[in-house]
Structure formats: C-alpha cells, structure tokens
Coordinates of C-alpha atoms in Angstrom, one line a residue:
M175 CA 366.6 147.3 102.9
C176 CA 369.7 145.5 102.4
G177 CA 372.9 144.9 104.0
I178 CA 376.6 146.3 103.2
A179 CA 380.2 145.5 104.0
G180 CA 383.5 146.1 102.7
F181 CA 387.2 147.1 103.7
L182 CA 390.3 149.1 102.6
N183 CA 392.4 146.1 100.9
K184 CA 395.6 147.3 102.2
G185 CA 395.1 145.3 105.6
F186 CA 393.7 142.4 104.0
N187 CA 395.5 141.9 100.6
C188 CA 392.8 140.0 99.0
Q189 CA 393.2 138.7 95.5
N190 CA 389.6 137.6 94.8
T191 CA 385.9 138.2 96.3
D192 CA 385.7 135.0 98.5
L193 CA 386.2 136.9 101.7
L194 CA 383.9 139.6 100.4
V195 CA 381.2 136.7 99.8
S196 CA 381.7 135.3 103.2
M197 CA 381.0 138.7 104.9
G198 CA 377.9 139.1 102.8
N199 CA 376.8 135.6 103.5
E200 CA 376.6 136.5 107.4
I201 CA 374.0 139.2 106.6
A202 CA 372.3 137.4 103.9
H203 CA 368.9 137.7 105.9
R204 CA 369.0 141.4 105.4
G205 CA 369.1 140.8 101.6
P206 CA 368.0 137.4 99.9
D207 CA 367.3 138.7 96.8
A208 CA 370.7 139.3 95.1
H209 CA 374.3 139.6 96.0
G210 CA 377.2 141.6 94.4
E211 CA 380.9 142.2 95.1
Y212 CA 383.5 144.8 94.0
L213 CA 387.4 144.4 94.5
D214 CA 390.2 146.1 93.3
D215 CA 393.7 146.7 94.8
L216 CA 392.6 149.7 97.1
V217 CA 389.0 148.4 98.4
G218 CA 386.5 145.7 98.7
L219 CA 382.7 146.3 98.6
C220 CA 379.9 143.7 99.1
H221 CA 376.1 144.0 98.9
R222 CA 373.2 141.9 100.1
R223 CA 369.9 143.0 98.2
L224 CA 366.2 143.1 99.5
S225 CA 364.5 144.5 96.4
I226 CA 361.8 147.1 97.1
L227 CA 362.2 149.7 94.4
D228 CA 362.8 148.7 90.7
L229 CA 362.9 145.0 91.3
S230 CA 365.0 144.4 88.2
E231 CA 368.7 143.1 88.0
A232 CA 369.6 146.9 87.2
G233 CA 368.9 147.9 90.5
N234 CA 371.4 145.2 91.9
Q235 CA 374.8 146.5 93.8
P236 CA 377.3 147.6 94.0
M237 CA 376.1 150.2 91.5
F238 CA 378.6 152.5 89.4
S239 CA 378.3 156.0 88.1
P240 CA 378.1 156.4 84.4
D241 CA 381.8 157.1 84.2
G242 CA 382.9 154.2 86.4
N243 CA 384.6 156.6 88.8
I244 CA 382.0 156.1 91.6
V245 CA 381.0 152.8 93.4
I246 CA 378.2 152.2 95.8
V247 CA 376.7 150.0 98.2
F248 CA 373.6 151.4 100.0
N249 CA 371.3 150.1 102.8
G250 CA 368.2 151.9 103.1
E251 CA 365.4 154.3 101.5
I252 CA 365.4 157.7 100.4
Y253 CA 362.1 158.9 100.8
N254 CA 362.4 162.1 98.8
F255 CA 364.3 160.5 95.9
P256 CA 361.4 161.2 93.4
E257 CA 361.8 164.9 94.0
L258 CA 365.7 164.8 93.9
R259 CA 365.4 162.7 90.6
A260 CA 363.3 165.3 89.0
A261 CA 365.5 167.9 89.9
L262 CA 368.5 166.2 88.5
E263 CA 366.8 165.3 85.3
L264 CA 366.1 169.2 84.6
E265 CA 369.9 169.7 84.7
G266 CA 370.1 167.0 82.1
I267 CA 371.0 163.8 84.0
T268 CA 369.7 160.7 82.7
F269 CA 368.8 157.7 84.8
V270 CA 368.9 154.1 83.8
T271 CA 367.1 152.8 86.8
G272 CA 364.2 153.6 89.1
T273 CA 366.1 153.5 92.4
D274 CA 367.0 155.8 94.9
T275 CA 370.7 154.5 94.8
E276 CA 371.3 155.8 91.5
V277 CA 370.1 159.2 93.0
I278 CA 372.6 159.3 95.5
I279 CA 375.5 158.7 93.0
H280 CA 374.7 161.7 91.0
L281 CA 374.1 164.0 94.0
Y282 CA 377.5 162.7 95.4
Q283 CA 379.1 163.7 92.0
K284 CA 377.5 166.9 92.2
L285 CA 377.8 168.2 95.9
G286 CA 380.4 165.7 97.3
T287 CA 379.6 164.9 101.1
D288 CA 377.2 168.0 101.3
C289 CA 374.7 165.5 99.4
L290 CA 373.8 164.5 102.7
A291 CA 371.8 167.4 103.6
Q292 CA 369.6 166.6 100.7
L293 CA 368.7 163.0 101.6
N294 CA 365.3 162.5 103.7
G295 CA 365.5 158.8 104.8
M296 CA 366.9 156.0 106.8
F297 CA 370.4 154.9 105.1
A298 CA 373.9 153.6 105.5
F299 CA 376.0 153.7 102.7
A300 CA 379.7 153.4 101.4
I301 CA 380.9 155.3 98.1
W302 CA 384.3 154.3 96.8
D303 CA 385.6 157.6 94.8
K304 CA 388.2 155.9 92.6
Q305 CA 389.8 159.3 91.8
K306 CA 390.1 160.7 95.4
Q307 CA 390.9 156.9 96.5
E308 CA 388.7 157.6 99.4
L309 CA 385.6 155.8 101.0
F310 CA 382.7 158.0 101.8
I311 CA 380.7 156.4 104.6
A312 CA 377.5 157.9 106.0
R313 CA 374.9 157.0 108.5
D314 CA 371.4 158.5 108.5
R315 CA 370.3 161.3 111.2
L316 CA 369.0 158.9 113.6
G317 CA 370.7 155.7 113.1
K318 CA 367.8 153.9 111.8
K319 CA 370.3 151.7 109.9
P320 CA 373.4 150.3 111.5
L321 CA 377.1 150.9 110.4
Y322 CA 380.0 149.3 112.4
Y323 CA 383.5 149.7 111.4
L324 CA 386.6 147.9 112.5
Q325 CA 390.0 149.6 113.2
H326 CA 392.7 147.8 114.3
Q327 CA 396.5 147.9 113.6
D328 CA 396.7 148.7 109.7
R329 CA 393.3 147.2 109.1
F330 CA 389.7 149.0 108.3
A331 CA 386.5 147.4 107.7
F332 CA 382.7 148.4 107.9
A333 CA 379.7 146.5 107.6
S334 CA 375.9 146.7 108.7
E335 CA 376.1 144.3 111.4
I336 CA 379.2 142.9 113.6
K337 CA 379.0 139.6 112.3
S338 CA 380.1 140.6 109.0
L339 CA 383.5 142.0 110.4
L340 CA 383.9 138.8 112.7
A341 CA 384.1 136.9 109.3
L342 CA 387.2 138.5 108.6
P343 CA 390.5 136.6 109.6
E344 CA 392.2 137.5 112.8
V345 CA 389.8 139.9 114.3
P346 CA 390.4 140.1 118.0
R347 CA 387.3 139.4 120.1
E348 CA 388.3 141.6 123.2
I349 CA 385.5 142.6 125.2
R350 CA 385.5 146.2 126.3
D351 CA 384.9 146.1 130.0
D352 CA 383.1 149.6 130.3
A353 CA 380.7 148.3 127.7
V354 CA 379.5 145.6 129.8
W355 CA 378.5 147.9 132.7
D356 CA 376.8 150.2 130.2
F357 CA 374.7 147.2 128.9
F358 CA 373.5 146.4 132.3
A359 CA 372.7 150.1 132.8
Y360 CA 371.0 150.6 129.7
Q361 CA 370.2 147.0 128.3
Y362 CA 372.2 148.3 124.9
I363 CA 375.6 149.6 124.5
P364 CA 375.4 153.3 123.7
D365 CA 377.4 154.6 120.4
P366 CA 379.9 154.9 119.6
K367 CA 380.9 151.9 121.6
S368 CA 380.4 148.2 120.9
I369 CA 381.2 145.2 123.1
F370 CA 384.5 144.7 121.2
K371 CA 387.3 146.9 122.0
H372 CA 388.3 147.4 118.1
I373 CA 384.8 147.2 116.6
H374 CA 382.8 150.7 116.8
K375 CA 379.6 152.3 115.7
L376 CA 379.4 155.2 113.3
P377 CA 377.4 157.6 115.2
P378 CA 374.0 158.6 113.8
G379 CA 374.1 162.2 111.9
H380 CA 377.8 161.5 111.1
Y381 CA 380.1 160.6 107.9
M382 CA 383.5 158.9 107.8
I383 CA 386.2 159.4 105.1
A384 CA 388.4 156.4 105.2
S385 CA 391.9 156.2 103.3
E386 CA 395.3 154.7 103.4
Q387 CA 396.0 157.8 105.5
G388 CA 393.6 156.8 108.3
I389 CA 389.9 157.9 109.0
Q390 CA 388.1 161.1 109.9
I391 CA 384.7 161.2 111.2
S392 CA 382.5 164.2 111.0
E393 CA 379.0 165.3 112.2
Y394 CA 376.7 166.6 109.6
W395 CA 373.3 166.9 111.4
D396 CA 372.1 167.6 114.8
L397 CA 368.6 168.3 116.4
S398 CA 368.2 171.5 117.8
F399 CA 365.7 172.8 120.4
A400 CA 366.9 176.2 120.5
Q401 CA 364.3 177.9 118.3
V402 CA 361.0 177.8 120.1
S403 CA 358.0 178.7 117.7
N404 CA 355.6 181.4 119.1
Q405 CA 352.8 180.2 116.9
D406 CA 349.4 179.7 118.2
E407 CA 348.2 176.1 119.3
S408 CA 345.9 175.7 116.3
S409 CA 348.3 176.8 113.9
Q410 CA 351.0 174.5 115.2
E411 CA 348.7 171.4 115.1
Q412 CA 347.6 172.2 111.5
A413 CA 351.4 172.4 110.4
L414 CA 352.4 169.3 112.4
A415 CA 349.4 167.5 111.0
K416 CA 350.5 168.2 107.4
I417 CA 354.0 167.1 107.9
I418 CA 353.1 163.8 109.4
E419 CA 350.6 162.9 106.7
Q420 CA 353.1 164.0 104.1
S421 CA 355.8 161.7 105.9
T422 CA 353.3 158.8 105.9
T423 CA 352.5 158.9 102.3
S424 CA 355.9 159.2 101.3
R425 CA 356.7 155.9 103.1
M426 CA 353.6 154.2 101.1
L427 CA 355.7 154.0 97.9
A428 CA 356.9 150.5 97.2
D429 CA 356.9 147.9 94.1
V430 CA 356.1 145.1 96.9
P431 CA 353.4 144.5 99.1
L432 CA 353.3 146.8 102.1
G433 CA 351.4 146.7 105.6
A434 CA 351.7 148.3 109.1
F435 CA 352.3 147.3 112.5
L436 CA 349.2 148.1 114.8
S437 CA 349.7 147.8 118.4
G438 CA 346.4 149.7 119.3
G439 CA 348.4 152.4 121.0
V440 CA 348.2 156.2 119.8
D441 CA 351.0 156.1 117.5
S442 CA 350.5 153.0 115.5
S443 CA 346.9 153.6 115.3
G444 CA 347.1 157.2 114.1
I445 CA 349.5 156.1 111.1
V446 CA 347.1 153.4 110.1
A447 CA 344.4 155.6 110.1
L448 CA 346.5 158.0 107.8
M449 CA 347.6 155.1 105.5
S450 CA 344.0 154.2 105.3
K451 CA 343.1 157.7 104.3
N452 CA 345.6 157.5 101.6
S453 CA 345.2 154.0 100.4
E454 CA 343.0 152.7 97.7
S455 CA 342.9 149.3 98.9
P456 CA 342.4 148.1 102.9
V457 CA 345.7 148.3 104.8
K458 CA 347.4 144.9 105.8
T459 CA 347.8 145.3 109.8
C460 CA 349.6 143.1 112.2
N461 CA 349.5 142.8 115.7
I462 CA 350.9 140.7 118.7
A463 CA 348.7 139.5 121.5
F464 CA 349.6 138.0 125.1
D465 CA 347.7 135.5 127.0
K466 CA 348.2 137.7 130.0
E467 CA 345.4 140.3 130.2
A468 CA 347.8 143.1 131.6
F469 CA 350.2 142.9 128.6
N470 CA 347.4 142.4 126.0
E471 CA 346.6 145.4 123.7
S472 CA 344.9 143.3 120.6
E473 CA 341.3 144.4 121.7
F474 CA 342.5 148.0 121.0
A475 CA 344.1 147.1 117.7
K476 CA 340.8 145.2 116.5
I477 CA 339.0 148.7 117.3
V478 CA 341.3 150.4 115.0
S479 CA 341.2 147.6 112.6
E480 CA 337.6 147.4 112.6
K481 CA 337.2 151.3 112.1
Y482 CA 339.3 151.4 109.1
A483 CA 338.4 147.9 107.7
T484 CA 342.1 146.8 107.6
D485 CA 343.1 143.3 106.5
H486 CA 344.0 142.4 110.1
H487 CA 346.5 139.5 111.3
E488 CA 347.2 138.6 114.9
F489 CA 349.6 136.4 116.7
L490 CA 349.6 135.1 120.1
V491 CA 352.9 134.8 122.0
H492 CA 352.8 132.0 124.6
Q493 CA 354.6 128.9 124.0
N494 CA 356.9 130.0 121.5
V495 CA 359.1 131.9 123.6
Q496 CA 361.6 129.4 124.9
D497 CA 361.6 127.3 121.9
N498 CA 362.7 130.3 119.7
L499 CA 364.7 132.3 122.2
E500 CA 368.1 131.2 121.2
H501 CA 367.5 131.8 117.7
I502 CA 365.9 135.1 118.1
V503 CA 368.8 136.3 120.4
S504 CA 371.5 135.2 117.7
F505 CA 370.8 138.2 115.6
F506 CA 372.1 140.6 118.1
D507 CA 375.8 140.5 117.7
E508 CA 376.4 142.2 121.3
P509 CA 374.6 142.0 124.3
F510 CA 370.9 143.5 124.0
G511 CA 368.5 143.6 126.8
D512 CA 365.1 145.2 125.8
P513 CA 362.7 141.8 126.4
S514 CA 360.3 143.4 123.9
L515 CA 362.7 142.3 121.3
V516 CA 360.7 138.9 121.5
P517 CA 357.3 140.3 120.4
T518 CA 359.0 142.5 117.9
Y519 CA 360.3 139.1 116.2
F520 CA 357.1 137.6 116.2
V521 CA 355.1 140.5 114.6
S522 CA 357.9 141.0 112.3
E523 CA 357.6 137.2 111.4
L524 CA 353.6 137.7 111.2
A525 CA 354.2 140.9 108.8
R526 CA 356.6 139.1 106.4
S527 CA 354.4 136.3 105.9
A528 CA 352.1 139.1 104.2
V529 CA 354.0 142.1 103.1
T530 CA 357.9 142.9 102.4
V531 CA 357.6 146.6 104.1
A532 CA 355.8 147.5 107.2
I533 CA 355.0 150.8 108.7
S534 CA 355.3 151.6 112.4
G535 CA 354.5 154.1 115.0
D536 CA 357.9 154.0 116.3
G537 CA 359.3 157.6 117.5
G538 CA 356.1 158.9 118.7
D539 CA 357.1 158.6 122.5
E540 CA 360.5 159.9 122.4
V541 CA 359.5 162.9 120.0
F542 CA 356.2 164.0 122.0
A543 CA 357.0 162.8 125.3
G544 CA 354.8 159.6 125.5
Y545 CA 356.8 157.6 128.3
Q546 CA 355.7 157.4 131.9
K547 CA 359.0 158.1 132.6
Y548 CA 358.3 161.9 131.8
N549 CA 355.7 162.0 134.5
N550 CA 357.7 160.3 136.9
D551 CA 360.7 162.9 135.9
D552 CA 358.3 165.9 136.3
L553 CA 357.0 164.6 139.8
E554 CA 360.7 164.2 140.8
N555 CA 361.6 167.8 139.9
K556 CA 358.6 169.1 141.7
L557 CA 359.8 167.2 144.7
R558 CA 363.3 168.2 144.4
E559 CA 362.2 171.9 144.4
K560 CA 360.6 171.5 147.7
F561 CA 363.5 170.3 149.5
P562 CA 366.6 172.8 150.5
Q563 CA 369.7 171.7 148.8
S564 CA 371.5 170.9 151.9
I565 CA 368.7 168.3 152.8
R566 CA 368.9 166.8 149.8
T567 CA 372.7 166.6 149.3
K568 CA 373.6 165.7 153.1
V569 CA 370.4 164.0 154.3
F570 CA 368.9 162.1 151.4
P571 CA 372.1 160.0 150.5
K572 CA 372.3 158.5 153.9
L573 CA 368.7 157.8 154.5
S574 CA 368.5 156.6 150.9
Q575 CA 371.5 154.0 151.5
F576 CA 369.8 152.9 154.8
L577 CA 366.4 152.2 152.6
L578 CA 368.2 150.4 149.7
N579 CA 369.4 148.0 152.2
S580 CA 366.0 147.2 153.4
S581 CA 364.6 143.7 152.5
I582 CA 361.0 145.5 152.1
H583 CA 360.4 146.3 148.4
S584 CA 358.4 149.7 149.1
F585 CA 361.3 150.9 151.2
R586 CA 363.8 150.0 148.5
R587 CA 361.8 152.4 146.2
A588 CA 361.8 155.0 148.4
G589 CA 365.5 154.7 148.8
S590 CA 365.9 154.8 144.9
L591 CA 363.7 158.1 145.0
L592 CA 365.7 159.8 147.6
K593 CA 369.0 158.7 145.7
S594 CA 367.4 160.4 142.5
L595 CA 366.5 163.5 144.6
S596 CA 369.6 164.0 145.9
V597 CA 371.3 164.9 142.7
D598 CA 370.7 167.6 140.0
P599 CA 368.1 166.8 137.5
A600 CA 370.1 165.4 134.8
M601 CA 372.0 162.8 137.1
G602 CA 368.5 162.0 138.6
F603 CA 367.3 161.3 135.1
Y604 CA 369.8 158.7 134.6
I605 CA 369.4 157.1 138.1
T606 CA 365.4 156.8 137.5
N607 CA 366.0 155.1 134.4
S608 CA 368.9 153.1 134.7
Q609 CA 368.2 149.3 134.9
I610 CA 370.6 148.6 137.5
R611 CA 371.5 150.4 140.6
D612 CA 374.9 151.0 141.5
D613 CA 374.8 149.2 144.8
E614 CA 373.3 146.3 142.6
W615 CA 376.1 146.6 140.1
Q616 CA 378.7 146.5 143.1
N617 CA 377.2 143.6 144.7
L618 CA 377.1 141.7 141.3
A619 CA 380.5 142.7 139.6
T620 CA 383.6 140.9 140.5
E621 CA 386.3 142.6 142.4
E622 CA 388.7 142.2 139.4
L623 CA 386.0 144.0 137.3
S624 CA 385.0 146.8 140.0
E625 CA 388.6 147.7 140.3
K626 CA 389.2 147.9 136.3
L627 CA 385.9 150.3 136.3
K628 CA 386.8 152.2 139.3
N629 CA 387.2 155.6 137.6
Y630 CA 384.2 154.8 135.0
H631 CA 380.5 155.3 135.4
P632 CA 377.8 154.7 132.7
S633 CA 376.1 157.8 133.4
E634 CA 378.6 159.5 131.2
S635 CA 376.4 158.8 128.1
T636 CA 373.4 160.5 129.5
L637 CA 375.2 163.4 130.7
H638 CA 377.2 164.0 127.6
F639 CA 373.9 164.5 125.4
Y640 CA 372.0 166.3 128.2
Q641 CA 375.1 168.9 128.3
K642 CA 375.0 169.0 124.4
A643 CA 371.5 170.0 124.3
D644 CA 370.6 173.6 123.5
G645 CA 366.9 173.3 124.7
P646 CA 365.6 176.0 126.9
D647 CA 364.3 173.6 129.7
H648 CA 364.8 170.3 131.5
L649 CA 361.9 168.5 129.1
S650 CA 363.6 169.4 125.8
K651 CA 367.0 168.5 127.3
I652 CA 365.9 164.8 128.4
L653 CA 363.8 164.4 124.9
Y654 CA 367.0 165.2 123.1
T655 CA 369.1 162.8 125.4
D656 CA 366.5 160.1 124.8
I657 CA 366.5 160.5 121.2
K658 CA 370.2 160.4 120.9
T659 CA 370.6 157.4 123.3
Y660 CA 367.4 155.3 123.9
M661 CA 365.9 155.6 120.8
T662 CA 369.1 155.0 118.7
G663 CA 370.9 152.4 120.9
G664 CA 367.7 150.7 121.9
I665 CA 364.3 151.0 120.1
L666 CA 366.0 151.3 116.5
V667 CA 368.4 148.5 116.9
K668 CA 365.6 146.1 118.3
V669 CA 363.2 146.9 115.3
D670 CA 366.2 146.8 112.9
R671 CA 367.6 143.6 113.9
M672 CA 364.1 141.8 114.5
S673 CA 362.5 142.8 111.2
M674 CA 365.8 142.2 109.3
A675 CA 365.7 138.5 110.8
H676 CA 362.6 138.2 108.4
S677 CA 363.9 140.3 105.5
L678 CA 361.3 142.8 106.4
E679 CA 361.7 146.6 106.2
V680 CA 360.2 148.9 108.6
R681 CA 359.5 152.5 107.9
A682 CA 358.6 154.9 110.6
P683 CA 357.0 158.3 109.6
L684 CA 357.0 159.8 113.1
L685 CA 361.0 159.8 112.8
D686 CA 361.0 161.7 109.5
M687 CA 363.7 164.4 109.6
N688 CA 360.9 167.1 109.0
V689 CA 358.6 165.7 112.0
L690 CA 361.6 165.8 114.3
E691 CA 362.8 169.3 113.3
Y692 CA 359.7 170.8 113.5
A693 CA 358.6 169.2 117.0
A694 CA 361.6 170.3 118.5
T695 CA 360.4 173.9 117.7
L696 CA 357.1 173.3 119.9
P697 CA 357.2 174.5 123.2
S698 CA 357.2 171.7 125.9
D699 CA 353.9 172.2 127.0
R700 CA 352.7 171.0 123.7
K701 CA 354.2 167.8 124.3
F702 CA 353.6 167.2 127.9
K703 CA 350.9 169.4 129.4
D704 CA 349.3 169.1 133.0
G705 CA 350.4 165.5 132.9
E706 CA 349.0 165.0 129.5
K707 CA 351.6 163.0 127.5
K708 CA 351.9 163.5 123.8
Y709 CA 349.3 166.3 123.9
I710 CA 349.5 167.9 120.6
L711 CA 349.9 164.4 118.8
K712 CA 346.7 163.5 120.4
N713 CA 344.9 166.4 119.3
I714 CA 346.1 166.0 115.6
F715 CA 344.7 162.1 115.8
K716 CA 341.4 163.3 117.4
K717 CA 339.6 163.4 114.2
L718 CA 340.9 160.1 113.2
L719 CA 340.8 157.8 116.4
P720 CA 338.2 157.6 119.4
D721 CA 339.0 158.5 122.8
E722 CA 339.3 154.9 124.1
I723 CA 342.6 154.6 122.1
L724 CA 343.8 158.4 122.5
Y725 CA 343.4 158.7 126.4
R726 CA 343.7 155.0 127.8
K727 CA 346.5 153.9 130.1
K728 CA 349.6 153.5 128.1
M729 CA 350.7 149.9 128.2
G730 CA 353.9 150.1 125.9
F731 CA 355.3 147.0 124.0
N732 CA 356.0 145.1 127.3
V733 CA 356.2 141.4 128.1
P734 CA 355.3 139.4 131.3
L735 CA 358.8 138.9 132.2
A736 CA 358.7 138.3 135.8
D737 CA 356.2 135.3 135.2
W738 CA 358.4 134.0 132.2
F739 CA 361.1 133.3 134.6
R740 CA 359.2 131.3 136.9
N741 CA 357.3 129.5 134.1
E742 CA 357.6 129.8 130.4
I743 CA 361.4 130.4 130.2
K744 CA 362.3 129.0 133.5
P745 CA 364.2 125.7 132.1
I746 CA 366.4 127.6 129.6
A747 CA 367.3 130.4 131.9
E748 CA 368.2 128.0 135.0
R749 CA 370.6 126.3 132.5
Y750 CA 372.3 129.6 131.2
L751 CA 372.4 131.5 134.4
L752 CA 373.2 128.7 136.9
E753 CA 374.4 125.7 135.1
E754 CA 376.4 126.8 132.1
S755 CA 377.1 130.3 133.2
V756 CA 380.6 130.6 131.3
G757 CA 380.7 134.0 130.5
L758 CA 379.1 135.4 133.5
Q759 CA 381.7 133.8 135.6
Q760 CA 384.1 135.9 134.1
Y761 CA 382.5 139.1 135.2
F762 CA 380.0 138.4 137.8
K763 CA 379.8 136.8 141.4
K764 CA 377.9 133.5 141.2
T765 CA 376.3 133.9 144.8
T766 CA 374.7 137.0 143.6
I767 CA 373.3 135.5 140.5
E768 CA 371.9 132.7 142.6
Q769 CA 370.6 135.1 145.1
F770 CA 368.6 137.3 142.4
W771 CA 367.4 133.8 141.2
Q772 CA 366.3 132.5 144.5
E773 CA 364.4 135.6 145.6
H774 CA 362.6 135.9 142.3
Q775 CA 361.7 132.3 142.1
A776 CA 360.2 132.7 145.8
L777 CA 358.2 135.8 145.1
K778 CA 360.3 137.9 147.5
A779 CA 361.5 140.1 144.8
D780 CA 361.2 141.0 141.2
H781 CA 364.6 140.6 139.6
S782 CA 363.2 140.0 136.2
T783 CA 365.3 142.9 134.5
K784 CA 368.5 141.9 136.1
L785 CA 368.0 138.3 135.3
W786 CA 366.8 139.0 131.5
S787 CA 370.2 141.1 131.2
L788 CA 372.2 138.3 132.6
L789 CA 370.5 135.8 130.5
M790 CA 371.2 137.9 127.3
F791 CA 374.9 138.5 128.1
E792 CA 375.4 134.7 128.7
M793 CA 373.5 133.7 125.5
W794 CA 375.4 136.4 123.4
Y795 CA 378.8 135.2 125.0
Q796 CA 378.3 131.5 124.3
R797 CA 377.4 132.3 120.7
Y798 CA 380.0 135.0 119.8
M799 CA 382.9 134.1 122.2
L800 CA 382.8 130.1 122.6
D801 CA 382.1 129.6 119.0
A802 CA 385.0 131.7 117.8

C-alpha cells in the first residue's frame, strides 16, 4: 500500500522536485518505507512506499519501462499478478522485480487502457506516457483506493489524499455548499464531489486521460444484476464457496507479516476460518472491545479464535476516545461522520503492532444483504402495498408532518415511517437511511444556506444509482445503490484512512471482483430470504462456524455514541459545538445546535448522530480552513 501524487507541470512550472517532496510528505503515513519523485517539463510524479512485495530497492517507485517511455506511480495490490506475469513471460517479456507494479507497466504497453480489464485488485495509479504526452490515471472497480484530482484554471494535479493537493501553492479552499448537506444526510460526501469546489474524486471503475489539452473521464467497469442465474441452490453455494476461498487465499500472498480483523460477526469469522484452513501457522487476529455490553462483540470473536487456535489480540476502547479524537479525525481531509472510525482506528493500531497486512470481512453486508435496513425496507414495501396510492400521497404527508412536530419520540418515529411510505420505494430508501430529516435540516441550516440550496436535495445521489441499476427487483437495485454509494463513500473511506494512519494494508476478499460479479447473478432470495439476511453466505459458512456466530443478532461495528456525548467526549464536544464553533456558525443556527445539545444531555432525545456530524464538521473546519 502506498501514496501517490503528481501534476501536469504546465500550471506549476516546477524546476526542481521540492514541491513533489512536499506533496509526498503530506501522505508519508501511507508509505513510510521509501519515497521517489520524477519531474520533467511536462509532468511531475511522486510516490510514498509501504513495502509489501519485493522489499528490495528494485521495487521502489516511480518505476520505468525498459525503454524508459513509461513512468508509473501505483498504490494498491493486484491479486492476480502472478498469473498475469506468467502469461507475459510466455510472450518473452523479462521481469527485473517481483512486484505487481512491473506487471501493470507491461500490460499497459501491450493493451493500453484495456489493461484495466485484466487487473483484479485494489488500486489507484498514474502512468505517464512520454510518447503520447498523456497521464493515464485509473481507480479500481469499487474505489478501495482513493484518487482525488484538482482542476482549477490551467492547473491539474492528483493525489491519494486531499492534503497532498492542499500542499500546492494557491489552491482555493472554497467549500461546496451542496456537499455540506450531502455530508449531514450521508455522513460522507458522495463521489465525484469533495468538500472543495475545485477538488474532485475520480469515481470507482473509471479512468482518466489528462494532458495539456484537458481531461477525459471514462467508465471501464460497472456491476450488472441483469443476468439472473437459474442454477439450483446447492450448485450456487458450491460455486460461490470456491470463489470466496480463492479470493481469500490470493490475498494471503505477502512478503511481510499478515493477519486478520476478527469482530465475531459472520463475515470476518468466515474469512478467518478460511485463512486458518489455508495457513500453516496460527492466524494473527485482532479485535476491539467496549465496556458497554450492548456494543461488545469480543466474546464472539473469542469463540472463533479458540475454534481455530488463532494468535488473538484484543483492545478495550474506553478512556482513549477523547484523548485521541482530534488526531484520529485529522486523517480525513473532508468531513466524515461514521462514528465507527474510532474503533477502526484502534483495531488498525492494534493490528499494526503485529502485522503489516490485515484481511477483513468488509463487503459481506452490502453484497449479500446483511444490514438490518434491508429488513426495514422490506417491511416498508409490504406496508406501502397495503395502502392505496391516494392515501399514501395525500393523507400520509400531512399526518407525517404532524407527528414529526411532536415531542414524543415514538410519534416522531411514526412520522418518519409515514413520510417514507408516502413516496416511491427509491425515495423511501433514501428517507429511511438518511442521517438527518429534511425538517431537521431546515431547522438547522442558516437562511442563507437554505436559500443557496433551495433547488438541491441530497437524495440525488441515491436516486441516480437506483435508476441506473439494471437489476430485476427492488432489492437488487438498493444493493447496487449501496455498493455505489455507502460502501464506496463510507465503509471503504473509513477503512482506508484509519488503516493508512498506521501504515497498515487491509484486504477484503468479499469485495473481490469475482465475488461481486457472481453474487450479482444470484436471485435476490438467495441473499435475503424470509427475513434471513446473508442467506447463502451463512449456508456456505455453516461448515466452518457454529450457529451462535451465524444466527445471532447482528451488532455491527457500532459505538456507544449517545453515552459518549454525556460522558467520555462531553468536554471536547462542548468546546467544539458551543464554545469554539467557528465553522458551524458559518452554516448553522447556534440556537438549534444548543437545543440538540440540551435535549440530549437531559435525556429528552437522542441527537447523538446529528451532534456527531456537527462535531466532525467543526473539527474538520478548524484544521483545514482555519489553519490554511
């Protein structure tokens, strides 16, 4: 795992590598083992290396083709590179390193941009083609690895993290207003936006050609649910089990110590079981525990650890949150609100003390319908069908607004349900899963901000992907939507930033392209059947895991957030939200923030999600706007 950055030199006119070194230094945590720069009159490239394969200096980057025409900086892992390399060697190509980076160079020389179809992995890379005088920049299919780019006036630059772009001179830090609402609705900012007007994300499954003539972005991969398999259930289970095991073993290749995250849930437990089956030595496993029983899964992790005799490590999150919160949040260059970033930071720190690479169970919930929200959505759709459209569209909205104005929590929940039932299933999915209701947003945002956004609504991202989905039913459409939004913008960003904060590489077998593409062909009732989530995945793991792991109530990687605001992080939250709310005052009404705080402290309401989003926004603002 590494960090990359660079620019077209036309807009910067750099005469030495000092600026590239500064960009690289901003992401040194992504690659502490080596650094390298390349600069000519047309382009500048820099690389920070975390050595995983071929630890020798021969693996350092930027790396060049034998003829010197191609220069590459690469962040990620190509899991099928041994097979790709073997095929290229049969064609007479000689390799001088043991890296997957060199494989990409030769594939590009052979296939051009079509090389992307051959690559199975997580990656973001930039190739400078001296002959074409073009930058070829690509991001993996799901966006496991980040890629941001700056486009402002005649200047173009790219980087693994925004902080590298902010190291460039005279980069405008203008906040994008619609991204602010997006953040409060989703707790992240959906691709291709960033919080800054002139900085964007290259969407997953896309590549870019950048030259002095401009940039052109193209999609090279999308996930299709259109072809539904008619194989019998047993055959599908056998085929999927084989694919998952292959994707797991391919991720166990490393020249450095390797281990696994073990939460005690179905996904991570199944992956640890497969790793143990294919490992000659005990797998190193890491788990985060909480002193609040409702959030603590450590006992289940121990069951799996004991069953497979893993080398198990556990960390208790208690008094460490407030002391570390500012440092943890600093690794996000734009507002990010998933509170599980805290335990992810600590489990990554724990893992890095023992290994350089950790394998996770990420992706199982999005690919195989594992979240409770899919149960909720199923119930809502059944209720939606029971009421005539005239009742839903004319009566429910009025009744919903009345209930939402109530001071009674159960009435407000009923109001939210009726609001969701009053609209179509796609919009209902957005409403149910949004982190802030429209009425709460209007009460929170200043009149000036509301006026600027009067023609905008953050549901645009959800509805765009729902409408783009080609699946035959509603579940396939919302799974596609979640993969394209929540997983890419939320889960994968969280894991990347918190693992890279400790120079730890995380690999996710359940997000292998072959797993996703096969799962997309499965009928929806193989994933969600009679209320049972991850139906086929649990059937596959039955041979490996006890029922108390497979069929217990899902907890998720949650934190005791409501209690934190009343105890553990109360002092720092009070300071940022009420005493030093410099950024919040630019966009939000202080009286509403105070109301949220007071009602939460008095146990009159649980405003912890909104308070957390406000806290994350203010912490980001003070670090990235005031310190500019």
